[in-house]
mmCIF file of C-alpha atoms and ligand atoms in Angstrom:
data_model
loop_
_atom_site.group_PDB
_atom_site.id
_atom_site.type_symbol
_atom_site.label_atom_id
_atom_site.label_comp_id
_atom_site.label_asym_id
_atom_site.label_seq_id
_atom_site.Cartn_x
_atom_site.Cartn_y
_atom_site.Cartn_z
ATOM 1 C CA UNK A 1 78.172 24.722 -3.383
ATOM 2 C CA UNK A 2 79.846 27.955 -2.971
ATOM 3 C CA UNK A 3 78.209 31.032 -1.024
ATOM 4 C CA UNK A 4 79.378 34.612 -1.548
ATOM 5 C CA UNK A 5 77.917 37.003 0.905
ATOM 6 C CA UNK A 6 78.012 40.152 -1.077
ATOM 7 C CA UNK A 7 77.190 42.229 2.250
ATOM 8 C CA UNK A 8 74.953 42.216 5.197
ATOM 9 C CA UNK A 9 73.731 44.771 7.593
ATOM 10 C CA UNK A 10 71.070 47.327 7.909
ATOM 11 C CA UNK A 11 72.365 49.281 4.744
ATOM 12 C CA UNK A 12 71.895 46.115 2.268
ATOM 13 C CA UNK A 13 71.994 42.403 2.248
ATOM 14 C CA UNK A 14 72.589 40.246 -0.855
ATOM 15 C CA UNK A 15 73.804 36.660 -0.862
ATOM 16 C CA UNK A 16 74.858 34.384 -4.126
ATOM 17 C CA UNK A 17 74.418 30.619 -3.551
ATOM 18 C CA UNK A 18 76.110 28.651 -6.444
ATOM 19 C CA UNK A 19 76.111 25.254 -7.577
ATOM 20 C CA UNK A 20 78.279 23.430 -10.154
ATOM 21 C CA UNK A 21 75.591 24.584 -12.622
ATOM 22 C CA UNK A 22 73.552 27.345 -11.291
ATOM 23 C CA UNK A 23 73.246 30.628 -9.268
ATOM 24 C CA UNK A 24 70.644 32.175 -7.331
ATOM 25 C CA UNK A 25 70.724 35.472 -5.294
ATOM 26 C CA UNK A 26 68.863 35.895 -2.124
ATOM 27 C CA UNK A 27 68.008 39.629 -1.591
ATOM 28 C CA UNK A 28 69.230 42.589 -3.396
ATOM 29 C CA UNK A 29 69.421 45.076 -0.805
ATOM 30 C CA UNK A 30 71.891 47.244 -2.676
ATOM 31 C CA UNK A 31 71.212 49.671 -5.451
ATOM 32 C CA UNK A 32 71.778 48.276 -8.905
ATOM 33 C CA UNK A 33 75.210 50.019 -9.429
ATOM 34 C CA UNK A 34 76.309 48.666 -6.060
ATOM 35 C CA UNK A 35 75.047 45.334 -6.698
ATOM 36 C CA UNK A 36 76.633 45.157 -10.160
ATOM 37 C CA UNK A 37 79.859 46.214 -8.389
ATOM 38 C CA UNK A 38 79.822 43.704 -5.660
ATOM 39 C CA UNK A 39 78.836 40.767 -8.209
ATOM 40 C CA UNK A 40 81.859 41.739 -10.220
ATOM 41 C CA UNK A 41 84.212 41.723 -7.080
ATOM 42 C CA UNK A 42 83.309 38.187 -6.666
ATOM 43 C CA UNK A 43 83.465 37.172 -10.518
ATOM 44 C CA UNK A 44 79.678 36.672 -10.852
ATOM 45 C CA UNK A 45 78.204 37.788 -13.981
ATOM 46 C CA UNK A 46 74.634 39.122 -13.112
ATOM 47 C CA UNK A 47 73.391 37.267 -16.278
ATOM 48 C CA UNK A 48 74.658 34.231 -14.987
ATOM 49 C CA UNK A 49 72.008 34.503 -11.963
ATOM 50 C CA UNK A 50 68.979 32.437 -12.710
ATOM 51 C CA UNK A 51 66.690 33.726 -10.054
ATOM 52 C CA UNK A 52 66.179 36.324 -7.252
ATOM 53 C CA UNK A 53 64.796 35.335 -3.877
ATOM 54 C CA UNK A 54 63.504 38.003 -1.836
ATOM 55 C CA UNK A 55 63.029 37.328 2.048
ATOM 56 C CA UNK A 56 60.862 40.390 2.587
ATOM 57 C CA UNK A 57 60.287 43.857 1.659
ATOM 58 C CA UNK A 58 62.523 46.071 3.675
ATOM 59 C CA UNK A 59 64.708 48.444 1.971
ATOM 60 C CA UNK A 60 67.825 46.646 3.033
ATOM 61 C CA UNK A 61 66.671 43.498 1.224
ATOM 62 C CA UNK A 62 64.817 44.959 -1.969
ATOM 63 C CA UNK A 63 66.514 48.307 -2.874
ATOM 64 C CA UNK A 64 67.777 47.007 -6.115
ATOM 65 C CA UNK A 65 65.530 44.215 -6.582
ATOM 66 C CA UNK A 66 63.248 45.571 -9.027
ATOM 67 C CA UNK A 67 65.778 47.219 -11.413
ATOM 68 C CA UNK A 68 68.212 44.413 -11.092
ATOM 69 C CA UNK A 69 65.258 41.983 -12.015
ATOM 70 C CA UNK A 70 64.411 43.906 -15.084
ATOM 71 C CA UNK A 71 67.783 44.491 -16.267
ATOM 72 C CA UNK A 72 69.087 41.083 -15.927
ATOM 73 C CA UNK A 73 65.791 39.357 -16.428
ATOM 74 C CA UNK A 74 65.946 37.681 -13.007
ATOM 75 C CA UNK A 75 62.505 35.890 -12.140
ATOM 76 C CA UNK A 76 61.494 37.107 -8.574
ATOM 77 C CA UNK A 77 60.497 34.610 -5.898
ATOM 78 C CA UNK A 78 58.825 35.881 -2.845
ATOM 79 C CA UNK A 79 55.649 35.501 -0.649
ATOM 80 C CA UNK A 80 52.627 37.117 -1.590
ATOM 81 C CA UNK A 81 52.664 39.417 1.366
ATOM 82 C CA UNK A 82 56.357 40.736 0.261
ATOM 83 C CA UNK A 83 55.060 41.060 -3.347
ATOM 84 C CA UNK A 84 51.938 42.961 -2.223
ATOM 85 C CA UNK A 85 53.772 45.435 0.272
ATOM 86 C CA UNK A 86 53.811 49.036 -0.867
ATOM 87 C CA UNK A 87 56.109 51.797 0.331
ATOM 88 C CA UNK A 88 53.044 53.838 1.399
ATOM 89 C CA UNK A 89 52.279 51.190 4.083
ATOM 90 C CA UNK A 90 55.450 51.773 6.020
ATOM 91 C CA UNK A 91 56.629 54.857 7.963
ATOM 92 C CA UNK A 92 59.939 56.614 7.624
ATOM 93 C CA UNK A 93 61.765 56.411 10.798
ATOM 94 C CA UNK A 94 65.280 58.338 10.464
ATOM 95 C CA UNK A 95 67.718 57.894 13.386
ATOM 96 C CA UNK A 96 68.366 61.707 13.494
ATOM 97 C CA UNK A 97 71.042 61.569 10.828
ATOM 98 C CA UNK A 98 68.731 60.765 7.878
ATOM 99 C CA UNK A 99 69.819 57.196 8.081
ATOM 100 C CA UNK A 100 67.764 54.042 8.735
ATOM 101 C CA UNK A 101 67.967 52.240 11.946
ATOM 102 C CA UNK A 102 68.471 48.465 11.688
ATOM 103 C CA UNK A 103 66.587 48.191 8.300
ATOM 104 C CA UNK A 104 63.361 49.231 10.047
ATOM 105 C CA UNK A 105 62.479 51.546 7.058
ATOM 106 C CA UNK A 106 61.058 49.860 3.960
ATOM 107 C CA UNK A 107 61.196 52.573 1.468
ATOM 108 C CA UNK A 108 59.569 50.688 -1.316
ATOM 109 C CA UNK A 109 59.080 47.411 -2.815
ATOM 110 C CA UNK A 110 60.079 47.647 -6.246
ATOM 111 C CA UNK A 111 59.316 44.121 -7.426
ATOM 112 C CA UNK A 112 55.428 44.284 -7.546
ATOM 113 C CA UNK A 113 54.063 47.956 -8.265
ATOM 114 C CA UNK A 114 51.466 48.389 -10.712
ATOM 115 C CA UNK A 115 53.415 50.227 -13.448
ATOM 116 C CA UNK A 116 51.803 53.217 -15.318
ATOM 117 C CA UNK A 117 51.105 52.838 -18.789
ATOM 118 C CA UNK A 118 54.114 54.863 -19.681
ATOM 119 C CA UNK A 119 56.480 52.896 -17.326
ATOM 120 C CA UNK A 120 54.934 49.692 -18.935
ATOM 121 C CA UNK A 121 56.207 50.593 -22.245
ATOM 122 C CA UNK A 122 59.797 51.510 -21.085
ATOM 123 C CA UNK A 123 60.222 48.695 -18.482
ATOM 124 C CA UNK A 124 60.483 45.195 -18.991
ATOM 125 C CA UNK A 125 58.050 42.805 -17.059
ATOM 126 C CA UNK A 126 59.535 40.915 -14.158
ATOM 127 C CA UNK A 127 58.539 37.318 -13.870
ATOM 128 C CA UNK A 128 57.152 36.787 -10.490
ATOM 129 C CA UNK A 129 56.538 33.485 -8.464
ATOM 130 C CA UNK A 130 54.773 33.426 -5.193
ATOM 131 C CA UNK A 131 56.315 31.100 -2.546
ATOM 132 C CA UNK A 132 54.837 30.083 0.817
ATOM 133 C CA UNK A 133 55.858 28.011 3.659
ATOM 134 C CA UNK A 134 54.135 24.724 2.759
ATOM 135 C CA UNK A 135 55.726 24.174 -0.798
ATOM 136 C CA UNK A 136 59.376 23.597 -1.370
ATOM 137 C CA UNK A 137 60.223 25.608 -4.696
ATOM 138 C CA UNK A 138 62.267 23.879 -7.153
ATOM 139 C CA UNK A 139 64.633 26.190 -9.024
ATOM 140 C CA UNK A 140 66.715 23.952 -11.571
ATOM 141 C CA UNK A 141 69.626 22.695 -9.444
ATOM 142 C CA UNK A 142 68.215 24.046 -6.190
ATOM 143 C CA UNK A 143 65.216 23.145 -3.848
ATOM 144 C CA UNK A 144 64.388 25.984 -1.683
ATOM 145 C CA UNK A 145 62.235 25.573 1.470
ATOM 146 C CA UNK A 146 60.807 28.716 3.366
ATOM 147 C CA UNK A 147 60.214 29.375 6.791
ATOM 148 C CA UNK A 148 57.932 32.004 8.377
ATOM 149 C CA UNK A 149 60.146 34.411 10.144
ATOM 150 C CA UNK A 150 58.938 36.449 13.150
ATOM 151 C CA UNK A 151 59.680 39.994 12.042
ATOM 152 C CA UNK A 152 57.798 43.262 11.344
ATOM 153 C CA UNK A 153 57.144 42.774 7.660
ATOM 154 C CA UNK A 154 54.119 41.565 5.940
ATOM 155 C CA UNK A 155 55.039 38.143 5.274
ATOM 156 C CA UNK A 156 58.740 37.624 5.875
ATOM 157 C CA UNK A 157 60.609 34.258 5.553
ATOM 158 C CA UNK A 158 63.745 32.733 6.260
ATOM 159 C CA UNK A 159 65.054 30.040 4.047
ATOM 160 C CA UNK A 160 67.035 26.759 3.442
ATOM 161 C CA UNK A 161 68.452 26.311 -0.072
ATOM 162 C CA UNK A 162 69.822 22.676 -0.941
ATOM 163 C CA UNK A 163 71.613 21.739 -3.998
ATOM 164 C CA UNK A 164 69.757 18.720 -5.419
ATOM 165 C CA UNK A 165 73.005 17.096 -7.169
ATOM 166 C CA UNK A 166 75.228 17.082 -4.083
ATOM 167 C CA UNK A 167 72.805 17.666 -1.071
ATOM 168 C CA UNK A 168 74.638 20.532 0.121
ATOM 169 C CA UNK A 169 72.551 22.928 2.131
ATOM 170 C CA UNK A 170 72.598 26.459 3.468
ATOM 171 C CA UNK A 171 70.238 28.217 5.694
ATOM 172 C CA UNK A 172 69.716 31.979 5.941
ATOM 173 C CA UNK A 173 68.213 33.068 9.089
ATOM 174 C CA UNK A 174 68.088 36.970 9.584
ATOM 175 C CA UNK A 175 65.744 39.630 10.491
ATOM 176 C CA UNK A 176 64.243 37.335 13.346
ATOM 177 C CA UNK A 177 62.578 38.702 16.304
ATOM 178 C CA UNK A 178 62.754 35.563 18.452
ATOM 179 C CA UNK A 179 63.389 31.871 18.318
ATOM 180 C CA UNK A 180 60.836 29.103 18.548
ATOM 181 C CA UNK A 181 61.558 25.486 18.495
ATOM 182 C CA UNK A 182 59.751 25.046 15.196
ATOM 183 C CA UNK A 183 61.848 27.787 13.611
ATOM 184 C CA UNK A 184 65.112 26.183 15.083
ATOM 185 C CA UNK A 185 64.269 22.826 13.927
ATOM 186 C CA UNK A 186 63.567 24.057 10.226
ATOM 187 C CA UNK A 187 67.350 24.690 10.009
ATOM 188 C CA UNK A 188 68.755 21.184 11.345
ATOM 189 C CA UNK A 189 71.184 19.564 9.016
ATOM 190 C CA UNK A 190 72.653 22.516 7.240
ATOM 191 C CA UNK A 191 76.357 22.573 6.218
ATOM 192 C CA UNK A 192 76.517 26.288 6.285
ATOM 193 C CA UNK A 193 74.455 28.751 8.381
ATOM 194 C CA UNK A 194 74.021 32.426 7.759
ATOM 195 C CA UNK A 195 72.835 33.557 11.303
ATOM 196 C CA UNK A 196 71.591 37.137 12.440
ATOM 197 C CA UNK A 197 73.592 38.438 15.295
ATOM 198 C CA UNK A 198 72.292 41.864 15.288
ATOM 199 C CA UNK A 199 73.033 43.609 18.545
ATOM 200 C CA UNK A 200 74.654 43.360 21.925
ATOM 201 C CA UNK A 201 71.652 43.917 24.391
ATOM 202 C CA UNK A 202 73.723 46.383 26.669
ATOM 203 C CA UNK A 203 74.991 48.396 23.517
ATOM 204 C CA UNK A 204 71.525 48.478 22.164
ATOM 205 C CA UNK A 205 70.172 49.825 25.698
ATOM 206 C CA UNK A 206 72.794 52.782 25.529
ATOM 207 C CA UNK A 207 72.805 53.187 21.758
ATOM 208 C CA UNK A 208 71.902 56.183 19.818
ATOM 209 C CA UNK A 209 68.620 55.169 18.821
ATOM 210 C CA UNK A 210 65.178 56.808 19.986
ATOM 211 C CA UNK A 211 63.264 54.622 22.626
ATOM 212 C CA UNK A 212 60.782 53.593 20.031
ATOM 213 C CA UNK A 213 63.476 51.970 17.573
ATOM 214 C CA UNK A 214 65.030 50.348 20.559
ATOM 215 C CA UNK A 215 61.914 48.805 21.558
ATOM 216 C CA UNK A 216 61.205 47.756 17.883
ATOM 217 C CA UNK A 217 64.472 46.200 17.514
ATOM 218 C CA UNK A 218 64.461 44.069 20.711
ATOM 219 C CA UNK A 219 60.714 43.065 20.115
ATOM 220 C CA UNK A 220 59.556 39.626 19.170
ATOM 221 C CA UNK A 221 59.385 40.705 15.662
ATOM 222 C CA UNK A 222 62.690 42.771 15.533
ATOM 223 C CA UNK A 223 66.235 41.390 15.316
ATOM 224 C CA UNK A 224 68.277 38.747 17.141
ATOM 225 C CA UNK A 225 70.855 39.524 19.683
ATOM 226 C CA UNK A 226 74.422 38.133 19.890
ATOM 227 C CA UNK A 227 73.079 35.904 22.591
ATOM 228 C CA UNK A 228 69.965 34.801 20.757
ATOM 229 C CA UNK A 229 72.446 33.986 17.767
ATOM 230 C CA UNK A 230 74.777 31.958 20.044
ATOM 231 C CA UNK A 231 71.732 29.954 21.327
ATOM 232 C CA UNK A 232 70.622 29.411 17.840
ATOM 233 C CA UNK A 233 74.023 28.390 16.851
ATOM 234 C CA UNK A 234 74.493 25.878 19.710
ATOM 235 C CA UNK A 235 71.002 24.261 18.997
ATOM 236 C CA UNK A 236 71.803 23.777 15.211
ATOM 237 C CA UNK A 237 75.500 22.610 15.734
ATOM 238 C CA UNK A 238 75.980 19.119 14.368
ATOM 239 C CA UNK A 239 79.062 17.255 12.970
ATOM 240 C CA UNK A 240 78.077 18.152 9.547
ATOM 241 C CA UNK A 241 78.060 21.759 10.010
ATOM 242 C CA UNK A 242 81.224 23.431 8.462
ATOM 243 C CA UNK A 243 80.501 27.042 8.225
ATOM 244 C CA UNK A 244 78.636 29.770 10.279
ATOM 245 C CA UNK A 245 78.596 33.381 9.005
ATOM 246 C CA UNK A 246 76.925 35.991 11.487
ATOM 247 C CA UNK A 247 75.037 38.509 9.685
ATOM 248 C CA UNK A 248 73.014 41.756 9.678
ATOM 249 C CA UNK A 249 75.135 43.289 12.508
ATOM 250 C CA UNK A 250 74.097 46.623 13.624
ATOM 251 C CA UNK A 251 76.452 49.443 12.965
ATOM 252 C CA UNK A 252 75.817 51.321 16.157
ATOM 253 C CA UNK A 253 74.835 48.364 18.826
ATOM 254 C CA UNK A 254 77.219 45.623 17.848
ATOM 255 C CA UNK A 255 81.057 44.863 16.951
ATOM 256 C CA UNK A 256 82.277 41.897 15.048
ATOM 257 C CA UNK A 257 84.666 40.996 17.785
ATOM 258 C CA UNK A 258 82.022 41.041 20.305
ATOM 259 C CA UNK A 259 79.491 38.898 18.241
ATOM 260 C CA UNK A 260 82.208 36.432 17.379
ATOM 261 C CA UNK A 261 83.082 35.926 21.008
ATOM 262 C CA UNK A 262 79.684 35.353 22.244
ATOM 263 C CA UNK A 263 78.872 32.799 19.634
ATOM 264 C CA UNK A 264 82.532 31.151 19.676
ATOM 265 C CA UNK A 265 82.201 30.733 23.371
ATOM 266 C CA UNK A 266 78.646 29.086 22.930
ATOM 267 C CA UNK A 267 80.233 26.843 20.368
ATOM 268 C CA UNK A 268 83.347 26.084 22.372
ATOM 269 C CA UNK A 269 81.925 23.201 24.670
ATOM 270 C CA UNK A 270 80.683 21.685 21.337
ATOM 271 C CA UNK A 271 83.941 20.852 19.796
ATOM 272 C CA UNK A 272 82.875 22.824 16.663
ATOM 273 C CA UNK A 273 85.724 22.700 14.229
ATOM 274 C CA UNK A 274 84.076 24.633 11.243
ATOM 275 C CA UNK A 275 84.540 28.197 10.056
ATOM 276 C CA UNK A 276 83.049 31.037 12.056
ATOM 277 C CA UNK A 277 83.000 34.401 10.650
ATOM 278 C CA UNK A 278 81.184 37.811 10.380
ATOM 279 C CA UNK A 279 79.772 39.188 7.270
ATOM 280 C CA UNK A 280 80.346 42.690 7.147
ATOM 281 C CA UNK A 281 78.447 45.442 5.448
ATOM 282 C CA UNK A 282 81.069 47.136 3.519
ATOM 283 C CA UNK A 283 82.697 44.160 1.394
ATOM 284 C CA UNK A 284 82.114 40.727 0.397
ATOM 285 C CA UNK A 285 83.033 38.054 2.561
ATOM 286 C CA UNK A 286 85.539 35.474 1.344
ATOM 287 C CA UNK A 287 83.470 32.978 -0.724
ATOM 288 C CA UNK A 288 82.439 29.892 1.450
ATOM 289 C CA UNK A 289 83.214 26.792 -0.718
ATOM 290 C CA UNK A 290 81.111 23.982 1.192
ATOM 291 C CA UNK A 291 82.666 20.951 -0.647
ATOM 292 C CA UNK A 292 86.126 21.956 0.218
ATOM 293 C CA UNK A 293 85.219 22.574 3.963
ATOM 294 C CA UNK A 294 83.566 19.310 4.124
ATOM 295 C CA UNK A 295 86.690 17.456 2.575
ATOM 296 C CA UNK A 296 88.808 19.402 5.096
ATOM 297 C CA UNK A 297 86.513 18.352 7.976
ATOM 298 C CA UNK A 298 86.810 14.699 6.683
ATOM 299 C CA UNK A 299 90.598 14.964 6.705
ATOM 300 C CA UNK A 300 90.592 16.425 10.302
ATOM 301 C CA UNK A 301 88.515 13.673 11.508
ATOM 302 C CA UNK A 302 90.625 10.998 9.865
ATOM 303 C CA UNK A 303 93.660 12.475 11.506
ATOM 304 C CA UNK A 304 92.023 12.563 14.859
ATOM 305 C CA UNK A 305 91.256 8.711 14.267
ATOM 306 C CA UNK A 306 94.937 7.792 13.749
HETATM 307 ZN ZN1 ZN B 1 63.738 43.582 7.810
HETATM 308 ZN ZN1 ZN B 2 67.164 43.607 7.402
#
């Protein structure tokens, strides 16, 4: 299994997960041109992606979803709530510079709008699959489990994707307001974790957002702080965990070094030897090759036994 985080943050999220045989994309939060550019930069042909999974309807997760799914014939997998959400249901909350703070502004959900007769003629229909948290979805070589995410969207989910042929497993947990024991347990036994590390609590307090936005981000249905992310990493640590990527960092209320430091310190005591890195907004993260990291971890273990 290889994981390409094409970018993560309040301006867009997209992650390619690939097995030896197949690729799926989780979220399409970049416009179609930018999405195509980022896919190309990691040598992934859009036509080779066999499905798009959308975690929830916020703009930073769906911006290019509709257009990309139509252009490249991607079937879309999302919860009923996500598919039903409409742009008009949400408010615009600019942060004073016309930008959207912490992905709080779902502009539109392109994946399930009732098209006009005209649009239907021009646009290809997208094949849509409704997912829920009770059923594991089989997408060829992948088995995907969905976990209810506490976040201010209609029916948001986090997920765990497993490559059936190898058992390799990645957990994607971002846009989460708080942690529960049940939520944490859902991500046990992952080889790789993509964990939200949205903000530093102090920087959020003193940051540039209006009070209402700060309240929303820090609420139980907002985003995870660095400290909460560290707790999640600590709880989910196990000997088979080989990679952690911190994701969805706030541009104004966090810093990559700070986030890394908080999580690394939490993992220090657990002798975590895997990779720990931050997924940025501007460019894709180096691909994470789970098989290679597993082999390296085994090698290090053998050396330590000598
Ligand atoms: Zn969101
Ligand atoms: Zn988001």
